[in-house]
PDB file of C-alpha atoms in Angstrom:
ATOM      1  CA  GLY A  19     -31.732  -3.226   2.614  1.00 40.00           C
ATOM      2  CA  GLY A  20     -30.430  -3.007   6.128  1.00 42.00           C
ATOM      3  CA  GLY A  21     -27.827  -0.887   7.803  1.00 44.00           C
ATOM      4  CA  GLY A  22     -24.736  -2.957   7.186  1.00 48.00           C
ATOM      5  CA  GLY A  23     -21.650  -1.886   5.255  1.00 52.00           C
ATOM      6  CA  ARG A  24     -22.089  -1.645   1.522  1.00 50.00           C
ATOM      7  CA  THR A  25     -19.625  -4.078  -0.019  1.00 51.00           C
ATOM      8  CA  ALA A  26     -19.629  -4.469  -3.786  1.00 48.00           C
ATOM      9  CA  VAL A  27     -18.034  -7.788  -4.692  1.00 44.00           C
ATOM     10  CA  LEU A  28     -17.413  -8.693  -8.322  1.00 39.00           C
ATOM     11  CA  PRO A  29     -18.719 -12.051  -9.555  1.00 38.00           C
ATOM     12  CA  PRO A  30     -16.207 -14.886 -10.009  1.00 37.00           C
ATOM     13  CA  PRO A  31     -14.394 -14.305 -13.308  1.00 35.00           C
ATOM     14  CA  GLN A  32     -15.072 -16.656 -16.194  1.00 37.00           C
ATOM     15  CA  ASN A  33     -11.679 -15.970 -17.712  1.00 34.00           C
ATOM     16  CA  ARG A  34      -8.913 -14.225 -15.775  1.00 33.00           C
ATOM     17  CA  ILE A  35      -6.902 -13.249 -18.853  1.00 33.00           C
ATOM     18  CA  ALA A  36      -8.601 -11.014 -21.413  1.00 33.00           C
ATOM     19  CA  PRO A  37      -6.964 -11.499 -24.839  1.00 33.00           C
ATOM     20  CA  ARG A  38      -6.660  -8.533 -27.154  1.00 34.00           C
ATOM     21  CA  GLU A  39      -9.570  -9.773 -29.253  1.00 42.00           C
ATOM     22  CA  TRP A  40     -11.831 -10.145 -26.198  1.00 42.00           C
ATOM     23  CA  ASP A  41     -15.492  -9.493 -27.048  1.00 52.00           C
ATOM     24  CA  TRP A  42     -16.280  -6.659 -24.624  1.00 50.00           C
ATOM     25  CA  ASP A  43     -19.975  -6.681 -25.524  1.00 58.00           C
ATOM     26  CA  GLU A  44     -20.066 -10.273 -24.349  1.00 53.00           C
ATOM     27  CA  VAL A  45     -18.215  -9.300 -21.170  1.00 51.00           C
ATOM     28  CA  ARG A  46     -20.879  -6.697 -20.484  1.00 53.00           C
ATOM     29  CA  ARG A  47     -23.705  -9.193 -21.073  1.00 53.00           C
ATOM     30  CA  ARG A  48     -22.275 -12.100 -19.081  1.00 49.00           C
ATOM     31  CA  ASN A  49     -20.142 -10.607 -16.359  1.00 55.00           C
ATOM     32  CA  CYS A  50     -21.288  -7.030 -15.913  1.00 65.00           C
ATOM     33  CA  TYR A  51     -24.998  -6.458 -16.486  1.00 49.00           C
ATOM     34  CA  GLY A  52     -25.928 -10.127 -16.320  1.00 50.00           C
ATOM     35  CA  VAL A  53     -24.594 -10.778 -12.806  1.00 47.00           C
ATOM     36  CA  LYS A  54     -25.514  -8.608  -9.833  1.00 50.00           C
ATOM     37  CA  PRO A  55     -22.573  -7.972  -7.495  1.00 49.00           C
ATOM     38  CA  THR A  56     -23.260  -8.704  -3.841  1.00 42.00           C
ATOM     39  CA  VAL A  57     -23.788  -5.326  -2.217  1.00 47.00           C
ATOM     40  CA  LEU A  58     -25.084  -4.894   1.308  1.00 40.00           C
ATOM     41  CA  GLY A  59     -27.502  -2.046   1.932  1.00 38.00           C
ATOM     42  CA  ARG A  60     -27.839  -0.984  -1.715  1.00 47.00           C
ATOM     43  CA  SER A  61     -30.687  -0.983  -4.236  1.00 48.00           C
ATOM     44  CA  TRP A  62     -30.288  -2.368  -7.764  1.00 49.00           C
ATOM     45  CA  ASP A  63     -32.249  -2.132 -10.979  1.00 53.00           C
ATOM     46  CA  ASP A  64     -33.147  -5.110 -13.165  1.00 53.00           C
ATOM     47  CA  ASP A  65     -29.835  -4.902 -15.025  1.00 54.00           C
ATOM     48  CA  GLY A  66     -27.813  -5.255 -11.842  1.00 51.00           C
ATOM     49  CA  ARG A  67     -26.770  -1.613 -11.659  1.00 52.00           C
ATOM     50  CA  PRO A  68     -26.927   0.503  -8.504  1.00 52.00           C
ATOM     51  CA  ILE A  69     -29.877   2.898  -8.545  1.00 51.00           C
ATOM     52  CA  ASP A  70     -27.938   5.532  -6.626  1.00 59.00           C
ATOM     53  CA  ARG A  71     -24.850   5.469  -8.827  1.00 62.00           C
ATOM     54  CA  PRO A  72     -22.381   6.933  -9.409  1.00 78.00           C
ATOM     55  CA  LEU A  73     -20.646   6.277  -6.127  1.00 83.00           C
ATOM     56  CA  PRO A  74     -19.327   9.422  -4.434  1.00 86.00           C
ATOM     57  CA  THR A  75     -15.858  10.905  -4.273  1.00 93.00           C
ATOM     58  CA  PRO A  76     -13.382  10.931  -2.761  1.00 95.00           C
ATOM     59  CA  VAL A  77     -12.509   7.461  -3.966  1.00 95.00           C
ATOM     60  CA  VAL A  78      -9.818   6.009  -1.729  1.00 97.00           C
ATOM     61  CA  VAL A  79      -8.011   2.905  -2.948  1.00 97.00           C
ATOM     62  CA  ILE A  80      -7.110   0.847   0.100  1.00 97.00           C
ATOM     63  CA  GLY A  81      -5.683  -2.358  -1.364  1.00 96.00           C
ATOM     64  CA  MET A  82      -2.069  -3.422  -1.391  1.00 96.00           C
ATOM     65  CA  PRO A  83       0.537  -2.171  -3.866  1.00 93.00           C
ATOM     66  CA  LYS A  84       1.103  -4.427  -6.885  1.00 93.00           C
ATOM     67  CA  THR A  85      -2.658  -4.830  -7.319  1.00 95.00           C
ATOM     68  CA  GLY A  86      -3.349  -2.635 -10.324  1.00 94.00           C
ATOM     69  CA  THR A  87      -3.106   0.820  -8.760  1.00 96.00           C
ATOM     70  CA  THR A  88      -1.582   2.301 -11.921  1.00 95.00           C
ATOM     71  CA  THR A  89      -4.463   0.901 -13.982  1.00 94.00           C
ATOM     72  CA  ILE A  90      -7.018   2.268 -11.515  1.00 96.00           C
ATOM     73  CA  ASP A  91      -5.335   5.667 -11.633  1.00 96.00           C
ATOM     74  CA  SER A  92      -5.448   5.641 -15.446  1.00 94.00           C
ATOM     75  CA  PHE A  93      -9.119   4.591 -15.416  1.00 94.00           C
ATOM     76  CA  PHE A  94     -10.181   7.572 -13.316  1.00 95.00           C
ATOM     77  CA  ARG A  95      -7.711  10.057 -14.805  1.00 94.00           C
ATOM     78  CA  GLY A  96      -8.937   9.234 -18.312  1.00 93.00           C
ATOM     79  CA  ALA A  97     -12.491   9.957 -17.160  1.00 93.00           C
ATOM     80  CA  GLY A  98     -11.538  13.442 -15.997  1.00 94.00           C
ATOM     81  CA  PHE A  99     -11.131  12.829 -12.262  1.00 95.00           C
ATOM     82  CA  ASN A 100      -8.401  14.648 -10.344  1.00 96.00           C
ATOM     83  CA  THR A 101      -6.246  11.727  -9.249  1.00 97.00           C
ATOM     84  CA  SER A 102      -3.106  11.026  -7.261  1.00 97.00           C
ATOM     85  CA  HIS A 103      -0.922   7.947  -7.432  1.00 96.00           C
ATOM     86  CA  TRP A 104       1.881   7.622  -4.873  1.00 95.00           C
ATOM     87  CA  TRP A 105       2.994  11.232  -5.429  1.00 96.00           C
ATOM     88  CA  CYS A 106       0.929  14.181  -4.161  1.00 93.00           C
ATOM     89  CA  GLY A 107       3.539  16.890  -4.587  1.00 91.00           C
ATOM     90  CA  GLY A 108       2.275  18.307  -7.868  1.00 83.00           C
ATOM     91  CA  GLY A 109       3.544  17.490 -11.323  1.00 75.00           C
ATOM     92  CA  SER A 110       5.274  14.199 -12.021  1.00 79.00           C
ATOM     93  CA  TRP A 111       7.507  12.358  -9.595  1.00 76.00           C
ATOM     94  CA  ASN A 112      11.227  12.542 -10.128  1.00 78.00           C
ATOM     95  CA  ARG A 113      13.944  11.400  -7.763  1.00 75.00           C
ATOM     96  CA  SER A 114      15.738  14.720  -7.274  1.00 74.00           C
ATOM     97  CA  ILE A 115      12.556  16.583  -6.340  1.00 78.00           C
ATOM     98  CA  ALA A 116      11.415  13.735  -4.100  1.00 75.00           C
ATOM     99  CA  GLN A 117      14.713  13.744  -2.213  1.00 80.00           C
ATOM    100  CA  MET A 118      14.377  17.463  -1.525  1.00 78.00           C
ATOM    101  CA  TYR A 119      10.653  17.305  -0.855  1.00 79.00           C
ATOM    102  CA  PRO A 120       9.712  13.941   0.737  1.00 79.00           C
ATOM    103  CA  GLN A 121       6.421  15.476   1.884  1.00 89.00           C
ATOM    104  CA  GLY A 122       5.359  15.136  -1.736  1.00 93.00           C
ATOM    105  CA  TYR A 123       4.801  11.420  -1.266  1.00 93.00           C
ATOM    106  CA  CYS A 124       1.130  10.886  -0.501  1.00 96.00           C
ATOM    107  CA  GLY A 125       1.893   8.579   2.401  1.00 97.00           C
ATOM    108  CA  LYS A 126       4.350  10.980   4.016  1.00 97.00           C
ATOM    109  CA  CYS A 127       2.008  13.930   3.542  1.00 97.00           C
ATOM    110  CA  ILE A 128      -0.945  12.044   5.045  1.00 98.00           C
ATOM    111  CA  ALA A 129       1.141  10.856   8.001  1.00 97.00           C
ATOM    112  CA  ASP A 130       2.398  14.387   8.707  1.00 97.00           C
ATOM    113  CA  ALA A 131      -1.136  15.755   8.521  1.00 98.00           C
ATOM    114  CA  VAL A 132      -2.485  13.151  10.938  1.00 98.00           C
ATOM    115  CA  LEU A 133       0.325  13.771  13.405  1.00 97.00           C
ATOM    116  CA  ALA A 134      -0.357  17.533  13.203  1.00 98.00           C
ATOM    117  CA  GLY A 135      -4.092  17.034  13.729  1.00 98.00           C
ATOM    118  CA  ARG A 136      -4.971  18.240  10.227  1.00 97.00           C
ATOM    119  CA  PRO A 137      -7.429  16.557   7.821  1.00 97.00           C
ATOM    120  CA  PRO A 138      -5.219  14.172   5.824  1.00 98.00           C
ATOM    121  CA  LEU A 139      -6.939  14.322   2.430  1.00 98.00           C
ATOM    122  CA  ALA A 140      -7.606  18.058   2.283  1.00 97.00           C
ATOM    123  CA  SER A 141      -4.057  18.725   3.491  1.00 97.00           C
ATOM    124  CA  CYS A 142      -2.506  16.680   0.691  1.00 97.00           C
ATOM    125  CA  GLY A 143      -4.265  17.927  -2.423  1.00 96.00           C
ATOM    126  CA  GLY A 144      -7.928  17.115  -1.894  1.00 97.00           C
ATOM    127  CA  TYR A 145      -7.953  14.729  -4.860  1.00 97.00           C
ATOM    128  CA  ASP A 146     -11.059  13.046  -6.230  1.00 97.00           C
ATOM    129  CA  VAL A 147      -9.225   9.729  -6.337  1.00 98.00           C
ATOM    130  CA  TRP A 148      -6.354   8.413  -4.232  1.00 98.00           C
ATOM    131  CA  ALA A 149      -5.075   5.491  -6.303  1.00 98.00           C
ATOM    132  CA  GLN A 150      -2.062   4.640  -4.124  1.00 97.00           C
ATOM    133  CA  MET A 151      -1.338   6.297  -0.797  1.00 98.00           C
ATOM    134  CA  ASP A 152       1.416   4.113   0.659  1.00 97.00           C
ATOM    135  CA  VAL A 153       5.146   4.663   0.396  1.00 96.00           C
ATOM    136  CA  THR A 154       7.661   2.067   1.597  1.00 94.00           C
ATOM    137  CA  LEU A 155      11.190   3.359   1.034  1.00 93.00           C
ATOM    138  CA  PRO A 156      12.949   2.461   4.296  1.00 95.00           C
ATOM    139  CA  GLN A 157      16.337   3.486   2.909  1.00 92.00           C
ATOM    140  CA  ASP A 158      14.960   7.036   2.794  1.00 93.00           C
ATOM    141  CA  GLY A 159      13.174   6.786   6.126  1.00 94.00           C
ATOM    142  CA  LEU A 160       9.777   6.733   4.409  1.00 96.00           C
ATOM    143  CA  CYS A 161       7.471   4.077   5.822  1.00 96.00           C
ATOM    144  CA  HIS A 162       3.822   5.078   5.602  1.00 97.00           C
ATOM    145  CA  MET A 163       0.815   2.861   4.950  1.00 97.00           C
ATOM    146  CA  PRO A 164      -2.314   5.027   5.357  1.00 98.00           C
ATOM    147  CA  GLN A 165      -4.692   2.208   4.370  1.00 97.00           C
ATOM    148  CA  VAL A 166      -3.343   0.289   7.384  1.00 97.00           C
ATOM    149  CA  GLU A 167      -2.463   3.082   9.811  1.00 97.00           C
ATOM    150  CA  TYR A 168      -4.872   5.946   9.172  1.00 98.00           C
ATOM    151  CA  LEU A 169      -8.167   4.564   7.886  1.00 97.00           C
ATOM    152  CA  GLN A 170      -9.962   5.926  10.936  1.00 98.00           C
ATOM    153  CA  GLN A 171      -8.624   9.436  10.357  1.00 98.00           C
ATOM    154  CA  ILE A 172      -9.647   9.257   6.689  1.00 98.00           C
ATOM    155  CA  HIS A 173     -13.123   8.200   7.796  1.00 96.00           C
ATOM    156  CA  ASP A 174     -13.296  11.052  10.310  1.00 97.00           C
ATOM    157  CA  GLU A 175     -12.585  13.546   7.522  1.00 97.00           C
ATOM    158  CA  ALA A 176     -14.563  11.885   4.727  1.00 96.00           C
ATOM    159  CA  PRO A 177     -17.280   9.636   6.239  1.00 91.00           C
ATOM    160  CA  HIS A 178     -18.929   9.112   2.846  1.00 88.00           C
ATOM    161  CA  ALA A 179     -15.776   8.306   0.887  1.00 91.00           C
ATOM    162  CA  THR A 180     -15.930   5.315  -1.420  1.00 90.00           C
ATOM    163  CA  PHE A 181     -13.302   2.722  -0.610  1.00 91.00           C
ATOM    164  CA  VAL A 182     -11.926   0.517  -3.379  1.00 92.00           C
ATOM    165  CA  MET A 183     -10.338  -2.749  -2.266  1.00 91.00           C
ATOM    166  CA  ASN A 184      -8.288  -3.798  -5.264  1.00 93.00           C
ATOM    167  CA  THR A 185      -7.412  -7.482  -5.126  1.00 92.00           C
ATOM    168  CA  ARG A 186      -5.892 -10.199  -7.250  1.00 94.00           C
ATOM    169  CA  ASN A 187      -5.002 -13.864  -6.978  1.00 95.00           C
ATOM    170  CA  VAL A 188      -3.000 -13.934  -3.747  1.00 95.00           C
ATOM    171  CA  THR A 189      -0.368 -16.359  -5.072  1.00 95.00           C
ATOM    172  CA  LYS A 190       0.313 -14.043  -8.011  1.00 94.00           C
ATOM    173  CA  TRP A 191       0.489 -11.095  -5.619  1.00 94.00           C
ATOM    174  CA  VAL A 192       3.132 -12.847  -3.515  1.00 94.00           C
ATOM    175  CA  ARG A 193       5.105 -13.664  -6.664  1.00 92.00           C
ATOM    176  CA  SER A 194       4.883 -10.030  -7.732  1.00 91.00           C
ATOM    177  CA  MET A 195       6.078  -8.853  -4.331  1.00 89.00           C
ATOM    178  CA  HIS A 196       9.096 -11.154  -4.538  1.00 85.00           C
ATOM    179  CA  GLY A 197       9.899 -10.018  -8.061  1.00 78.00           C
ATOM    180  CA  TRP A 198       9.695  -6.234  -7.740  1.00 76.00           C
ATOM    181  CA  SER A 199      12.703  -4.485  -6.163  1.00 68.00           C
ATOM    182  CA  GLN A 200      12.610  -6.707  -3.054  1.00 75.00           C
ATOM    183  CA  PHE A 201       9.222  -5.231  -2.204  1.00 86.00           C
ATOM    184  CA  GLU A 202       8.561  -7.769   0.551  1.00 86.00           C
ATOM    185  CA  GLU A 203      11.880  -6.898   2.246  1.00 91.00           C
ATOM    186  CA  ARG A 204      10.933  -3.231   2.198  1.00 92.00           C
ATOM    187  CA  PHE A 205       7.584  -4.115   3.750  1.00 91.00           C
ATOM    188  CA  VAL A 206       9.285  -5.880   6.659  1.00 92.00           C
ATOM    189  CA  LYS A 207      11.785  -3.066   7.159  1.00 94.00           C
ATOM    190  CA  CYS A 208       8.750  -0.776   7.324  1.00 95.00           C
ATOM    191  CA  GLY A 209       7.053  -3.159   9.727  1.00 92.00           C
ATOM    192  CA  THR A 210       5.853  -0.452  12.116  1.00 91.00           C
ATOM    193  CA  ALA A 211       3.724   0.965   9.296  1.00 94.00           C
ATOM    194  CA  THR A 212       2.891  -2.170   7.314  1.00 93.00           C
ATOM    195  CA  ARG A 213       2.534  -4.474  10.352  1.00 94.00           C
ATOM    196  CA  LEU A 214       4.274  -7.263   8.483  1.00 93.00           C
ATOM    197  CA  ASN A 215       7.254  -9.018  10.057  1.00 91.00           C
ATOM    198  CA  ARG A 216       7.926 -12.061   7.854  1.00 91.00           C
ATOM    199  CA  THR A 217       8.437 -12.552   4.123  1.00 87.00           C
ATOM    200  CA  ASP A 218       7.712 -16.247   3.652  1.00 91.00           C
ATOM    201  CA  GLU A 219       4.916 -17.086   1.233  1.00 92.00           C
ATOM    202  CA  LYS A 220       2.415 -18.175   3.873  1.00 94.00           C
ATOM    203  CA  SER A 221       2.917 -15.020   5.950  1.00 94.00           C
ATOM    204  CA  LEU A 222       2.445 -12.792   2.896  1.00 94.00           C
ATOM    205  CA  GLU A 223      -0.727 -14.639   1.869  1.00 95.00           C
ATOM    206  CA  THR A 224      -2.168 -14.342   5.374  1.00 96.00           C
ATOM    207  CA  TYR A 225      -1.235 -10.668   5.507  1.00 95.00           C
ATOM    208  CA  PHE A 226      -2.988  -9.962   2.206  1.00 96.00           C
ATOM    209  CA  LEU A 227      -6.180 -11.812   3.150  1.00 96.00           C
ATOM    210  CA  ASN A 228      -6.301 -10.273   6.623  1.00 96.00           C
ATOM    211  CA  HIS A 229      -6.074  -6.818   5.115  1.00 96.00           C
ATOM    212  CA  VAL A 230      -9.170  -7.504   2.988  1.00 93.00           C
ATOM    213  CA  LYS A 231     -11.012  -8.747   6.090  1.00 94.00           C
ATOM    214  CA  MET A 232      -9.961  -5.636   7.990  1.00 95.00           C
ATOM    215  CA  ALA A 233     -11.463  -3.387   5.325  1.00 92.00           C
ATOM    216  CA  ARG A 234     -14.743  -5.305   5.298  1.00 90.00           C
ATOM    217  CA  ASN A 235     -15.009  -5.129   9.070  1.00 92.00           C
ATOM    218  CA  PHE A 236     -14.165  -1.416   9.068  1.00 92.00           C
ATOM    219  CA  VAL A 237     -17.001  -0.662   6.642  1.00 88.00           C
ATOM    220  CA  LYS A 238     -19.398  -2.833   8.624  1.00 86.00           C
ATOM    221  CA  ARG A 239     -18.605  -0.644  11.635  1.00 90.00           C
ATOM    222  CA  ASN A 240     -18.822   2.509   9.509  1.00 88.00           C
ATOM    223  CA  PRO A 241     -21.671   1.880   7.030  1.00 83.00           C
ATOM    224  CA  SER A 242     -21.636   5.425   5.649  1.00 84.00           C
ATOM    225  CA  HIS A 243     -19.004   4.155   3.203  1.00 86.00           C
ATOM    226  CA  ALA A 244     -19.362   1.993   0.136  1.00 85.00           C
ATOM    227  CA  LEU A 245     -16.665  -0.636  -0.276  1.00 87.00           C
ATOM    228  CA  VAL A 246     -16.043  -1.893  -3.799  1.00 86.00           C
ATOM    229  CA  GLU A 247     -13.959  -5.038  -4.085  1.00 87.00           C
ATOM    230  CA  VAL A 248     -12.465  -5.311  -7.549  1.00 87.00           C
ATOM    231  CA  ASP A 249     -10.398  -8.219  -8.827  1.00 88.00           C
ATOM    232  CA  ILE A 250      -8.014  -6.480 -11.196  1.00 89.00           C
ATOM    233  CA  GLU A 251      -7.525  -9.702 -13.182  1.00 88.00           C
ATOM    234  CA  ASP A 252     -11.245 -10.056 -13.933  1.00 82.00           C
ATOM    235  CA  PRO A 253     -12.025  -9.044 -17.545  1.00 77.00           C
ATOM    236  CA  ALA A 254     -15.309  -7.579 -16.291  1.00 77.00           C
ATOM    237  CA  ALA A 255     -13.591  -5.278 -13.796  1.00 83.00           C
ATOM    238  CA  GLY A 256     -13.499  -2.219 -16.056  1.00 84.00           C
ATOM    239  CA  CYS A 257     -17.136  -2.663 -17.031  1.00 79.00           C
ATOM    240  CA  ILE A 258     -18.353  -2.865 -13.448  1.00 79.00           C
ATOM    241  CA  MET A 259     -16.152   0.032 -12.345  1.00 86.00           C
ATOM    242  CA  SER A 260     -17.650   2.095 -15.182  1.00 84.00           C
ATOM    243  CA  GLU A 261     -21.149   1.304 -13.946  1.00 77.00           C
ATOM    244  CA  LEU A 262     -20.383   2.007 -10.299  1.00 81.00           C
ATOM    245  CA  PHE A 263     -18.637   5.333 -10.957  1.00 85.00           C
ATOM    246  CA  GLY A 264     -20.638   6.609 -13.923  1.00 80.00           C
ATOM    247  CA  VAL A 265     -17.766   6.433 -16.393  1.00 84.00           C
ATOM    248  CA  ASP A 266     -18.560   5.868 -20.075  1.00 72.00           C
TER     249      ASP A 266
END
C-alpha cells in the first residue's frame, strides 16, 4: 500500500538469452508467476499478478532507443492495440514522404503540439501505445526527445498513462549505440533535446542510468502513473508484460 509511485520491476533474469527451444511453461512458473515484481502502491494475488490489471492506456514507452522498441510495438500491435513507433503520420514511414512531411515523426509532432499549447498525444494520433517517440536526425533538423523534454506535458494530458521503462544491459546498449548509424554522434548533435554532450562509454552509461532514475523520481512525484520497468533481454519479459496488460 501507500501513496508512492507504482514501479513494476522485473525479477533478475535467470538466463538472458532465450534459445529457440526455451520451455516457456517453465519461464512462466519460475520467472513470471513464481516471482512477484516489486511494485509500490499495488495489490497482488497469490500468483504474483496485479489485482487491478490490465494496466491502463495510453501506454507510453519512455526508455532509450535501441532497447527493444520494435519488439514492444509488435507485442502490442499483435494484441490489437493501436500503436505508433517513431512515425505518427499515418501508414508506413518512407523517406520521400518524411522529407515532405516531417511533422509525421512522432517526436516532431509532439514537440510542435507542446510549443503550440496543444495536448501532445491527442494532437498526434491519440494512439493506445507510443512505442518510440524520439527522433534524432540532426542532418534534417529533427532533434526531439519527448521522454526527456516533455514528460511533464504528457502527464498533464494523461495523468493515468502507464509508462514503460524499457531497459537492457547498459554495456550492450552502449555497444549498440556505437554500432548503429553513429547513433551516439547523432545524440550529441541533438544535445539540446537529448541532454547528452559526450560519447565516451562512461558518459553514455551514466546517461542511460540517470534517465532510468529520472523516470522513477518522476513517477514518485506523480503517483497516478504506473511505471513498468522491463528488461528486454529477460526471457520472462513477454510473460510479465502479458500479465500486466491483459494480453493472451
